[in-house]
PDB file of N, CA and C in Angstrom:
ATOM      1  N   UNK G  24      -6.047  54.618 -46.561  1.00 94.00           N
ATOM      2  CA  UNK G  24      -5.435  53.470 -46.375  1.00 94.00           C
ATOM      3  C   UNK G  24      -5.938  52.210 -45.200  1.00 94.00           C
ATOM      4  N   UNK G  25      -6.398  52.930 -44.211  1.00 95.00           N
ATOM      5  CA  UNK G  25      -6.852  51.984 -43.323  1.00 95.00           C
ATOM      6  C   UNK G  25      -8.388  51.356 -43.850  1.00 95.00           C
ATOM      7  N   UNK G  26      -9.022  51.983 -44.301  1.00 96.00           N
ATOM      8  CA  UNK G  26     -10.273  51.604 -45.056  1.00 96.00           C
ATOM      9  C   UNK G  26      -9.897  50.448 -45.868  1.00 96.00           C
ATOM     10  N   UNK G  27      -9.156  50.481 -46.829  1.00 96.00           N
ATOM     11  CA  UNK G  27      -8.585  49.624 -47.895  1.00 96.00           C
ATOM     12  C   UNK G  27      -8.324  48.301 -47.170  1.00 96.00           C
ATOM     13  N   UNK G  28      -7.259  48.682 -46.165  1.00 97.00           N
ATOM     14  CA  UNK G  28      -6.832  47.414 -45.518  1.00 97.00           C
ATOM     15  C   UNK G  28      -7.890  46.583 -44.684  1.00 97.00           C
ATOM     16  N   UNK G  29      -8.587  47.296 -44.039  1.00 98.00           N
ATOM     17  CA  UNK G  29      -9.731  46.651 -43.162  1.00 98.00           C
ATOM     18  C   UNK G  29     -10.777  45.882 -44.085  1.00 98.00           C
ATOM     19  N   UNK G  30     -11.089  46.550 -45.167  1.00 97.00           N
ATOM     20  CA  UNK G  30     -12.114  46.012 -46.212  1.00 97.00           C
ATOM     21  C   UNK G  30     -11.341  44.634 -46.766  1.00 97.00           C
ATOM     22  N   UNK G  31     -10.063  44.825 -47.197  1.00 97.00           N
ATOM     23  CA  UNK G  31      -9.192  43.577 -47.775  1.00 97.00           C
ATOM     24  C   UNK G  31      -9.176  42.631 -46.824  1.00 97.00           C
ATOM     25  N   UNK G  32      -8.986  42.709 -45.556  1.00 98.00           N
ATOM     26  CA  UNK G  32      -8.761  41.944 -44.518  1.00 98.00           C
ATOM     27  C   UNK G  32     -10.388  41.161 -44.246  1.00 98.00           C
ATOM     28  N   UNK G  33     -11.349  41.849 -44.404  1.00 97.00           N
ATOM     29  CA  UNK G  33     -12.573  41.406 -44.245  1.00 97.00           C
ATOM     30  C   UNK G  33     -13.021  40.076 -45.101  1.00 97.00           C
ATOM     31  N   UNK G  34     -12.219  40.060 -46.240  1.00 95.00           N
ATOM     32  CA  UNK G  34     -12.317  39.138 -47.252  1.00 95.00           C
ATOM     33  C   UNK G  34     -11.605  37.696 -46.757  1.00 95.00           C
ATOM     34  N   UNK G  35     -10.446  38.055 -46.245  1.00 96.00           N
ATOM     35  CA  UNK G  35      -9.701  36.862 -46.035  1.00 96.00           C
ATOM     36  C   UNK G  35      -8.539  37.215 -45.073  1.00 96.00           C
ATOM     37  N   UNK G  36      -7.903  36.420 -44.356  1.00 96.00           N
ATOM     38  CA  UNK G  36      -6.762  36.796 -43.536  1.00 96.00           C
ATOM     39  C   UNK G  36      -5.623  36.870 -44.566  1.00 96.00           C
ATOM     40  N   UNK G  37      -4.457  37.642 -44.675  1.00 96.00           N
ATOM     41  CA  UNK G  37      -3.272  37.657 -45.453  1.00 96.00           C
ATOM     42  C   UNK G  37      -2.444  38.441 -45.066  1.00 96.00           C
ATOM     43  N   UNK G  38      -1.193  38.032 -45.600  1.00 95.00           N
ATOM     44  CA  UNK G  38      -0.003  38.881 -45.486  1.00 95.00           C
ATOM     45  C   UNK G  38       0.103  39.959 -45.890  1.00 95.00           C
ATOM     46  N   UNK G  39       1.082  40.703 -45.550  1.00 94.00           N
ATOM     47  CA  UNK G  39       1.091  42.396 -46.129  1.00 94.00           C
ATOM     48  C   UNK G  39       1.228  42.404 -47.563  1.00 94.00           C
ATOM     49  N   UNK G  40       2.160  41.502 -48.260  1.00 93.00           N
ATOM     50  CA  UNK G  40       2.194  41.707 -49.583  1.00 93.00           C
ATOM     51  C   UNK G  40       0.934  41.361 -50.263  1.00 93.00           C
ATOM     52  N   UNK G  41       0.324  40.096 -49.769  1.00 94.00           N
ATOM     53  CA  UNK G  41      -1.273  39.863 -50.339  1.00 94.00           C
ATOM     54  C   UNK G  41      -2.027  40.889 -50.145  1.00 94.00           C
ATOM     55  N   UNK G  42      -2.018  41.717 -49.074  1.00 96.00           N
ATOM     56  CA  UNK G  42      -2.986  42.839 -49.093  1.00 96.00           C
ATOM     57  C   UNK G  42      -2.854  43.762 -50.149  1.00 96.00           C
ATOM     58  N   UNK G  43      -1.607  43.980 -50.365  1.00 96.00           N
ATOM     59  CA  UNK G  43      -1.186  45.127 -51.432  1.00 96.00           C
ATOM     60  C   UNK G  43      -1.530  44.639 -52.544  1.00 96.00           C
ATOM     61  N   UNK G  44      -1.213  43.188 -52.932  1.00 95.00           N
ATOM     62  CA  UNK G  44      -1.697  42.706 -54.331  1.00 95.00           C
ATOM     63  C   UNK G  44      -3.197  42.765 -54.614  1.00 95.00           C
ATOM     64  N   UNK G  45      -3.921  42.139 -53.341  1.00 96.00           N
ATOM     65  CA  UNK G  45      -5.322  42.175 -53.536  1.00 96.00           C
ATOM     66  C   UNK G  45      -6.082  43.515 -53.841  1.00 96.00           C
ATOM     67  N   UNK G  46      -5.397  44.702 -53.096  1.00 96.00           N
ATOM     68  CA  UNK G  46      -5.968  45.986 -53.469  1.00 96.00           C
ATOM     69  C   UNK G  46      -5.725  46.396 -54.624  1.00 96.00           C
ATOM     70  N   UNK G  47      -4.491  46.150 -55.381  1.00 96.00           N
ATOM     71  CA  UNK G  47      -4.218  46.459 -56.634  1.00 96.00           C
ATOM     72  C   UNK G  47      -5.356  45.761 -57.607  1.00 96.00           C
ATOM     73  N   UNK G  48      -5.337  44.275 -57.557  1.00 96.00           N
ATOM     74  CA  UNK G  48      -6.139  43.505 -58.228  1.00 96.00           C
ATOM     75  C   UNK G  48      -7.642  43.947 -58.226  1.00 96.00           C
ATOM     76  N   UNK G  49      -8.243  44.111 -57.219  1.00 95.00           N
ATOM     77  CA  UNK G  49      -9.695  44.507 -57.129  1.00 95.00           C
ATOM     78  C   UNK G  49      -9.840  45.805 -57.588  1.00 95.00           C
ATOM     79  N   UNK G  50      -8.729  46.835 -57.460  1.00 96.00           N
ATOM     80  CA  UNK G  50      -9.099  48.428 -58.108  1.00 96.00           C
ATOM     81  C   UNK G  50      -8.770  48.238 -59.522  1.00 96.00           C
ATOM     82  N   UNK G  51      -8.338  47.088 -60.105  1.00 95.00           N
ATOM     83  CA  UNK G  51      -7.956  47.092 -61.477  1.00 95.00           C
ATOM     84  C   UNK G  51      -6.755  47.873 -61.851  1.00 95.00           C
ATOM     85  N   UNK G  52      -5.788  47.863 -60.883  1.00 94.00           N
ATOM     86  CA  UNK G  52      -4.606  48.518 -61.104  1.00 94.00           C
ATOM     87  C   UNK G  52      -4.584  49.962 -60.680  1.00 94.00           C
ATOM     88  N   UNK G  53      -5.893  50.582 -60.602  1.00 96.00           N
ATOM     89  CA  UNK G  53      -5.954  52.038 -60.208  1.00 96.00           C
ATOM     90  C   UNK G  53      -5.190  52.393 -58.729  1.00 96.00           C
ATOM     91  N   UNK G  54      -5.430  51.293 -57.970  1.00 95.00           N
ATOM     92  CA  UNK G  54      -4.628  51.674 -56.495  1.00 95.00           C
ATOM     93  C   UNK G  54      -3.429  50.833 -56.446  1.00 95.00           C
ATOM     94  N   UNK G  55      -2.427  51.591 -56.039  1.00 94.00           N
ATOM     95  CA  UNK G  55      -1.177  50.651 -55.746  1.00 94.00           C
ATOM     96  C   UNK G  55      -0.423  51.207 -54.421  1.00 94.00           C
ATOM     97  N   UNK G  56      -0.662  50.295 -53.424  1.00 94.00           N
ATOM     98  CA  UNK G  56      -0.201  50.620 -52.014  1.00 94.00           C
ATOM     99  C   UNK G  56       1.125  50.391 -51.940  1.00 94.00           C
ATOM    100  N   UNK G  57       1.898  51.544 -51.611  1.00 92.00           N
ATOM    101  CA  UNK G  57       3.277  51.691 -51.200  1.00 92.00           C
ATOM    102  C   UNK G  57       3.650  50.848 -49.969  1.00 92.00           C
ATOM    103  N   UNK G  58       4.443  49.793 -50.090  1.00 89.00           N
ATOM    104  CA  UNK G  58       5.152  49.098 -48.840  1.00 89.00           C
ATOM    105  C   UNK G  58       5.338  49.852 -47.746  1.00 89.00           C
ATOM    106  N   UNK G  59       6.053  51.083 -47.877  1.00 93.00           N
ATOM    107  CA  UNK G  59       6.503  51.851 -46.988  1.00 93.00           C
ATOM    108  C   UNK G  59       5.328  52.572 -46.142  1.00 93.00           C
ATOM    109  N   UNK G  60       4.079  52.668 -46.915  1.00 95.00           N
ATOM    110  CA  UNK G  60       2.891  53.053 -46.230  1.00 95.00           C
ATOM    111  C   UNK G  60       2.121  52.105 -45.397  1.00 95.00           C
ATOM    112  N   UNK G  61       2.170  50.872 -45.943  1.00 96.00           N
ATOM    113  CA  UNK G  61       1.297  49.697 -45.855  1.00 96.00           C
ATOM    114  C   UNK G  61       1.698  49.339 -44.485  1.00 96.00           C
ATOM    115  N   UNK G  62       2.901  48.800 -44.056  1.00 95.00           N
ATOM    116  CA  UNK G  62       3.318  48.074 -42.924  1.00 95.00           C
ATOM    117  C   UNK G  62       3.245  49.107 -41.768  1.00 95.00           C
ATOM    118  N   UNK G  63       3.579  50.552 -41.821  1.00 96.00           N
ATOM    119  CA  UNK G  63       3.137  51.214 -40.823  1.00 96.00           C
ATOM    120  C   UNK G  63       1.767  51.358 -40.365  1.00 96.00           C
ATOM    121  N   UNK G  64       0.846  51.237 -41.410  1.00 97.00           N
ATOM    122  CA  UNK G  64      -0.548  51.120 -41.273  1.00 97.00           C
ATOM    123  C   UNK G  64      -0.997  49.705 -40.608  1.00 97.00           C
ATOM    124  N   UNK G  65      -0.214  48.810 -40.770  1.00 97.00           N
ATOM    125  CA  UNK G  65      -0.658  47.379 -40.341  1.00 97.00           C
ATOM    126  C   UNK G  65      -0.204  47.531 -38.724  1.00 97.00           C
ATOM    127  N   UNK G  66       0.814  48.010 -38.457  1.00 97.00           N
ATOM    128  CA  UNK G  66       1.337  48.212 -37.147  1.00 97.00           C
ATOM    129  C   UNK G  66       0.248  49.033 -36.536  1.00 97.00           C
ATOM    130  N   UNK G  67      -0.086  50.000 -36.809  1.00 97.00           N
ATOM    131  CA  UNK G  67      -0.906  51.066 -36.181  1.00 97.00           C
ATOM    132  C   UNK G  67      -2.311  50.393 -35.903  1.00 97.00           C
ATOM    133  N   UNK G  68      -3.042  49.670 -36.988  1.00 98.00           N
ATOM    134  CA  UNK G  68      -4.103  49.010 -36.843  1.00 98.00           C
ATOM    135  C   UNK G  68      -4.088  47.859 -35.759  1.00 98.00           C
ATOM    136  N   UNK G  69      -3.041  47.106 -35.785  1.00 98.00           N
ATOM    137  CA  UNK G  69      -2.884  46.124 -34.659  1.00 98.00           C
ATOM    138  C   UNK G  69      -2.841  46.702 -33.412  1.00 98.00           C
ATOM    139  N   UNK G  70      -1.931  47.944 -33.194  1.00 98.00           N
ATOM    140  CA  UNK G  70      -1.838  48.439 -31.881  1.00 98.00           C
ATOM    141  C   UNK G  70      -3.210  48.967 -31.288  1.00 98.00           C
ATOM    142  N   UNK G  71      -4.268  49.431 -32.174  1.00 97.00           N
ATOM    143  CA  UNK G  71      -5.590  50.038 -32.057  1.00 97.00           C
ATOM    144  C   UNK G  71      -6.421  48.671 -31.815  1.00 97.00           C
ATOM    145  N   UNK G  72      -5.865  47.549 -32.051  1.00 98.00           N
ATOM    146  CA  UNK G  72      -6.886  46.315 -31.757  1.00 98.00           C
ATOM    147  C   UNK G  72      -7.808  46.071 -32.638  1.00 98.00           C
ATOM    148  N   UNK G  73      -7.537  46.552 -34.111  1.00 98.00           N
ATOM    149  CA  UNK G  73      -8.463  46.315 -35.193  1.00 98.00           C
ATOM    150  C   UNK G  73      -8.094  45.208 -35.975  1.00 98.00           C
ATOM    151  N   UNK G  74      -7.026  44.771 -35.965  1.00 98.00           N
ATOM    152  CA  UNK G  74      -6.526  43.637 -36.596  1.00 98.00           C
ATOM    153  C   UNK G  74      -5.499  42.958 -35.549  1.00 98.00           C
ATOM    154  N   UNK G  75      -5.388  41.707 -35.844  1.00 98.00           N
ATOM    155  CA  UNK G  75      -4.327  40.745 -35.258  1.00 98.00           C
ATOM    156  C   UNK G  75      -3.630  39.971 -36.114  1.00 98.00           C
ATOM    157  N   UNK G  76      -2.450  39.623 -35.627  1.00 97.00           N
ATOM    158  CA  UNK G  76      -1.405  39.047 -36.574  1.00 97.00           C
ATOM    159  C   UNK G  76      -0.869  37.694 -35.785  1.00 97.00           C
ATOM    160  N   UNK G  77      -0.418  36.605 -36.843  1.00 96.00           N
ATOM    161  CA  UNK G  77       0.456  35.674 -36.138  1.00 96.00           C
ATOM    162  C   UNK G  77       1.219  35.122 -37.371  1.00 96.00           C
ATOM    163  N   UNK G  78       2.174  34.555 -37.134  1.00 96.00           N
ATOM    164  CA  UNK G  78       3.220  33.887 -38.260  1.00 96.00           C
ATOM    165  C   UNK G  78       2.739  32.601 -38.819  1.00 96.00           C
ATOM    166  N   UNK G  79       2.911  32.704 -40.123  1.00 92.00           N
ATOM    167  CA  UNK G  79       2.382  31.461 -40.956  1.00 92.00           C
ATOM    168  C   UNK G  79       3.392  31.277 -42.162  1.00 92.00           C
ATOM    169  N   UNK G  80       3.021  30.419 -42.970  1.00 90.00           N
ATOM    170  CA  UNK G  80       3.892  29.893 -44.247  1.00 90.00           C
ATOM    171  C   UNK G  80       3.004  30.406 -45.281  1.00 90.00           C
ATOM    172  N   UNK G  81       3.709  31.070 -46.377  1.00 87.00           N
ATOM    173  CA  UNK G  81       2.930  31.389 -47.657  1.00 87.00           C
ATOM    174  C   UNK G  81       2.867  30.262 -48.536  1.00 87.00           C
ATOM    175  N   UNK G  82       2.300  30.325 -49.609  1.00 86.00           N
ATOM    176  CA  UNK G  82       2.069  29.256 -50.692  1.00 86.00           C
ATOM    177  C   UNK G  82       3.360  28.792 -51.140  1.00 86.00           C
ATOM    178  N   UNK G  83       4.536  29.892 -51.188  1.00 87.00           N
ATOM    179  CA  UNK G  83       5.850  29.564 -51.757  1.00 87.00           C
ATOM    180  C   UNK G  83       6.661  28.961 -50.475  1.00 87.00           C
ATOM    181  N   UNK G  84       6.204  28.595 -49.347  1.00 91.00           N
ATOM    182  CA  UNK G  84       7.039  28.284 -48.207  1.00 91.00           C
ATOM    183  C   UNK G  84       8.008  29.171 -47.536  1.00 91.00           C
ATOM    184  N   UNK G  85       7.358  30.411 -47.401  1.00 91.00           N
ATOM    185  CA  UNK G  85       8.393  31.480 -46.539  1.00 91.00           C
ATOM    186  C   UNK G  85       7.466  31.810 -45.514  1.00 91.00           C
ATOM    187  N   UNK G  86       8.069  32.325 -44.443  1.00 94.00           N
ATOM    188  CA  UNK G  86       7.397  32.770 -43.169  1.00 94.00           C
ATOM    189  C   UNK G  86       7.104  34.219 -43.542  1.00 94.00           C
ATOM    190  N   UNK G  87       5.711  34.517 -43.010  1.00 94.00           N
ATOM    191  CA  UNK G  87       5.067  35.892 -43.094  1.00 94.00           C
ATOM    192  C   UNK G  87       4.203  35.838 -41.967  1.00 94.00           C
ATOM    193  N   UNK G  88       3.892  37.310 -41.765  1.00 95.00           N
ATOM    194  CA  UNK G  88       2.818  37.570 -40.798  1.00 95.00           C
ATOM    195  C   UNK G  88       1.494  37.641 -41.270  1.00 95.00           C
ATOM    196  N   UNK G  89       0.617  36.813 -40.867  1.00 97.00           N
ATOM    197  CA  UNK G  89      -0.666  37.043 -41.443  1.00 97.00           C
ATOM    198  C   UNK G  89      -1.524  37.959 -40.496  1.00 97.00           C
ATOM    199  N   UNK G  90      -2.159  38.642 -41.123  1.00 98.00           N
ATOM    200  CA  UNK G  90      -3.228  39.795 -40.436  1.00 98.00           C
ATOM    201  C   UNK G  90      -4.623  39.258 -40.539  1.00 98.00           C
ATOM    202  N   UNK G  91      -5.467  39.667 -39.737  1.00 97.00           N
ATOM    203  CA  UNK G  91      -6.982  39.173 -39.725  1.00 97.00           C
ATOM    204  C   UNK G  91      -7.689  40.124 -38.890  1.00 97.00           C
ATOM    205  N   UNK G  92      -8.799  40.414 -39.279  1.00 97.00           N
ATOM    206  CA  UNK G  92      -9.640  41.498 -38.651  1.00 97.00           C
ATOM    207  C   UNK G  92     -10.286  40.951 -37.289  1.00 97.00           C
ATOM    208  N   UNK G  93     -10.366  41.860 -36.150  1.00 98.00           N
ATOM    209  CA  UNK G  93     -10.825  41.714 -35.037  1.00 98.00           C
ATOM    210  C   UNK G  93     -12.506  42.059 -35.123  1.00 98.00           C
ATOM    211  N   UNK G  94     -13.083  41.746 -34.200  1.00 97.00           N
ATOM    212  CA  UNK G  94     -14.415  42.180 -33.856  1.00 97.00           C
ATOM    213  C   UNK G  94     -14.467  43.666 -33.878  1.00 97.00           C
ATOM    214  N   UNK G  95     -13.781  44.210 -33.206  1.00 98.00           N
ATOM    215  CA  UNK G  95     -13.649  45.743 -33.130  1.00 98.00           C
ATOM    216  C   UNK G  95     -13.131  46.374 -34.617  1.00 98.00           C
ATOM    217  N   UNK G  96     -12.359  45.503 -35.350  1.00 98.00           N
ATOM    218  CA  UNK G  96     -11.983  46.025 -36.705  1.00 98.00           C
ATOM    219  C   UNK G  96     -13.281  45.847 -37.658  1.00 98.00           C
ATOM    220  N   UNK G  97     -14.222  44.961 -37.383  1.00 98.00           N
ATOM    221  CA  UNK G  97     -15.338  44.770 -38.071  1.00 98.00           C
ATOM    222  C   UNK G  97     -16.202  45.815 -37.881  1.00 98.00           C
ATOM    223  N   UNK G  98     -16.408  46.244 -36.719  1.00 98.00           N
ATOM    224  CA  UNK G  98     -17.333  47.262 -36.183  1.00 98.00           C
ATOM    225  C   UNK G  98     -16.796  48.678 -36.853  1.00 98.00           C
ATOM    226  N   UNK G  99     -15.479  48.685 -36.830  1.00 97.00           N
ATOM    227  CA  UNK G  99     -14.948  49.911 -37.406  1.00 97.00           C
ATOM    228  C   UNK G  99     -15.002  50.201 -38.915  1.00 97.00           C
ATOM    229  N   UNK G 100     -14.751  48.996 -39.541  1.00 98.00           N
ATOM    230  CA  UNK G 100     -15.007  48.827 -40.995  1.00 98.00           C
ATOM    231  C   UNK G 100     -16.369  49.338 -41.345  1.00 98.00           C
ATOM    232  N   UNK G 101     -17.468  48.590 -40.703  1.00 97.00           N
ATOM    233  CA  UNK G 101     -18.841  49.019 -41.089  1.00 97.00           C
ATOM    234  C   UNK G 101     -19.014  50.629 -40.837  1.00 97.00           C
ATOM    235  N   UNK G 102     -18.556  51.091 -39.755  1.00 97.00           N
ATOM    236  CA  UNK G 102     -18.633  52.639 -39.454  1.00 97.00           C
ATOM    237  C   UNK G 102     -18.103  53.518 -40.664  1.00 97.00           C
ATOM    238  N   UNK G 103     -16.908  52.997 -40.766  1.00 96.00           N
ATOM    239  CA  UNK G 103     -15.962  53.866 -41.959  1.00 96.00           C
ATOM    240  C   UNK G 103     -16.621  53.677 -43.267  1.00 96.00           C
ATOM    241  N   UNK G 104     -16.997  52.599 -43.566  1.00 97.00           N
ATOM    242  CA  UNK G 104     -17.835  52.392 -44.835  1.00 97.00           C
ATOM    243  C   UNK G 104     -19.099  53.374 -44.859  1.00 97.00           C
ATOM    244  N   UNK G 105     -19.851  53.336 -43.990  1.00 97.00           N
ATOM    245  CA  UNK G 105     -20.820  54.214 -44.093  1.00 97.00           C
ATOM    246  C   UNK G 105     -20.526  55.688 -44.050  1.00 97.00           C
ATOM    247  N   UNK G 106     -19.477  56.073 -43.472  1.00 97.00           N
ATOM    248  CA  UNK G 106     -19.065  57.507 -43.497  1.00 97.00           C
ATOM    249  C   UNK G 106     -18.308  57.571 -44.776  1.00 97.00           C
ATOM    250  N   UNK G 107     -17.799  56.699 -45.522  1.00 96.00           N
ATOM    251  CA  UNK G 107     -17.226  56.932 -46.968  1.00 96.00           C
ATOM    252  C   UNK G 107     -18.491  57.010 -47.869  1.00 96.00           C
ATOM    253  N   UNK G 108     -19.299  56.476 -47.570  1.00 97.00           N
ATOM    254  CA  UNK G 108     -20.600  56.432 -48.660  1.00 97.00           C
ATOM    255  C   UNK G 108     -21.332  57.667 -48.591  1.00 97.00           C
ATOM    256  N   UNK G 109     -21.414  58.132 -47.496  1.00 97.00           N
ATOM    257  CA  UNK G 109     -21.857  59.310 -47.155  1.00 97.00           C
ATOM    258  C   UNK G 109     -21.324  60.524 -47.748  1.00 97.00           C
ATOM    259  N   UNK G 110     -19.656  60.630 -47.730  1.00 97.00           N
ATOM    260  CA  UNK G 110     -19.001  61.428 -48.176  1.00 97.00           C
ATOM    261  C   UNK G 110     -18.827  61.348 -49.824  1.00 97.00           C
ATOM    262  N   UNK G 111     -18.723  60.082 -50.173  1.00 96.00           N
ATOM    263  CA  UNK G 111     -18.764  60.187 -51.701  1.00 96.00           C
ATOM    264  C   UNK G 111     -20.208  60.772 -52.576  1.00 96.00           C
ATOM    265  N   UNK G 112     -21.288  60.235 -51.756  1.00 97.00           N
ATOM    266  CA  UNK G 112     -22.608  60.687 -52.171  1.00 97.00           C
ATOM    267  C   UNK G 112     -22.731  62.196 -52.120  1.00 97.00           C
ATOM    268  N   UNK G 113     -22.204  62.937 -51.163  1.00 97.00           N
ATOM    269  CA  UNK G 113     -22.141  64.316 -51.137  1.00 97.00           C
ATOM    270  C   UNK G 113     -21.329  64.910 -51.934  1.00 97.00           C
ATOM    271  N   UNK G 114     -20.102  64.156 -52.280  1.00 96.00           N
ATOM    272  CA  UNK G 114     -19.158  64.792 -53.209  1.00 96.00           C
ATOM    273  C   UNK G 114     -19.575  64.710 -54.627  1.00 96.00           C
ATOM    274  N   UNK G 115     -20.353  63.695 -55.006  1.00 96.00           N
ATOM    275  CA  UNK G 115     -21.042  63.385 -56.146  1.00 96.00           C
ATOM    276  C   UNK G 115     -22.212  64.542 -56.378  1.00 96.00           C
ATOM    277  N   UNK G 116     -22.934  64.736 -55.468  1.00 96.00           N
ATOM    278  CA  UNK G 116     -23.998  65.890 -55.628  1.00 96.00           C
ATOM    279  C   UNK G 116     -23.148  67.315 -55.966  1.00 96.00           C
ATOM    280  N   UNK G 117     -22.213  67.779 -55.331  1.00 96.00           N
ATOM    281  CA  UNK G 117     -21.436  68.710 -55.660  1.00 96.00           C
ATOM    282  C   UNK G 117     -20.680  68.815 -56.886  1.00 96.00           C
ATOM    283  N   UNK G 118     -20.040  67.719 -57.529  1.00 96.00           N
ATOM    284  CA  UNK G 118     -19.705  67.594 -58.890  1.00 96.00           C
ATOM    285  C   UNK G 118     -20.595  67.509 -59.887  1.00 96.00           C
ATOM    286  N   UNK G 119     -21.954  67.217 -59.793  1.00 94.00           N
ATOM    287  CA  UNK G 119     -22.750  67.398 -60.680  1.00 94.00           C
ATOM    288  C   UNK G 119     -23.562  68.456 -60.850  1.00 94.00           C
ATOM    289  N   UNK G 120     -23.082  69.560 -60.021  1.00 89.00           N
ATOM    290  CA  UNK G 120     -23.905  70.792 -60.046  1.00 89.00           C
ATOM    291  C   UNK G 120     -23.444  71.613 -61.189  1.00 89.00           C
ATOM    292  N   UNK G 121     -24.199  72.304 -61.726  1.00 83.00           N
ATOM    293  CA  UNK G 121     -23.761  73.006 -63.320  1.00 83.00           C
ATOM    294  C   UNK G 121     -23.647  74.485 -62.843  1.00 83.00           C
TER     295      UNK G 121
END
């Protein structure tokens, strides 16, 4: 979940509901982020200094907390993406074995 949130926020700052929708849209509906999991993850990532937040107004004129990636968050995202790619490549090798 952290990797998905960091990657999504690397595209643009957004509020929690927007993060959830963007992940669902990009994954073509395969991934559905539960709000009960998302908000604790956002709080944890902010506490770790990987994201920051500020209050703003949504397109439909509601107040919402907008999250954005920090420099530390971008470095963590890069490292986690590399780690994930190595893991996925290794998993693919095992799954292709006859």
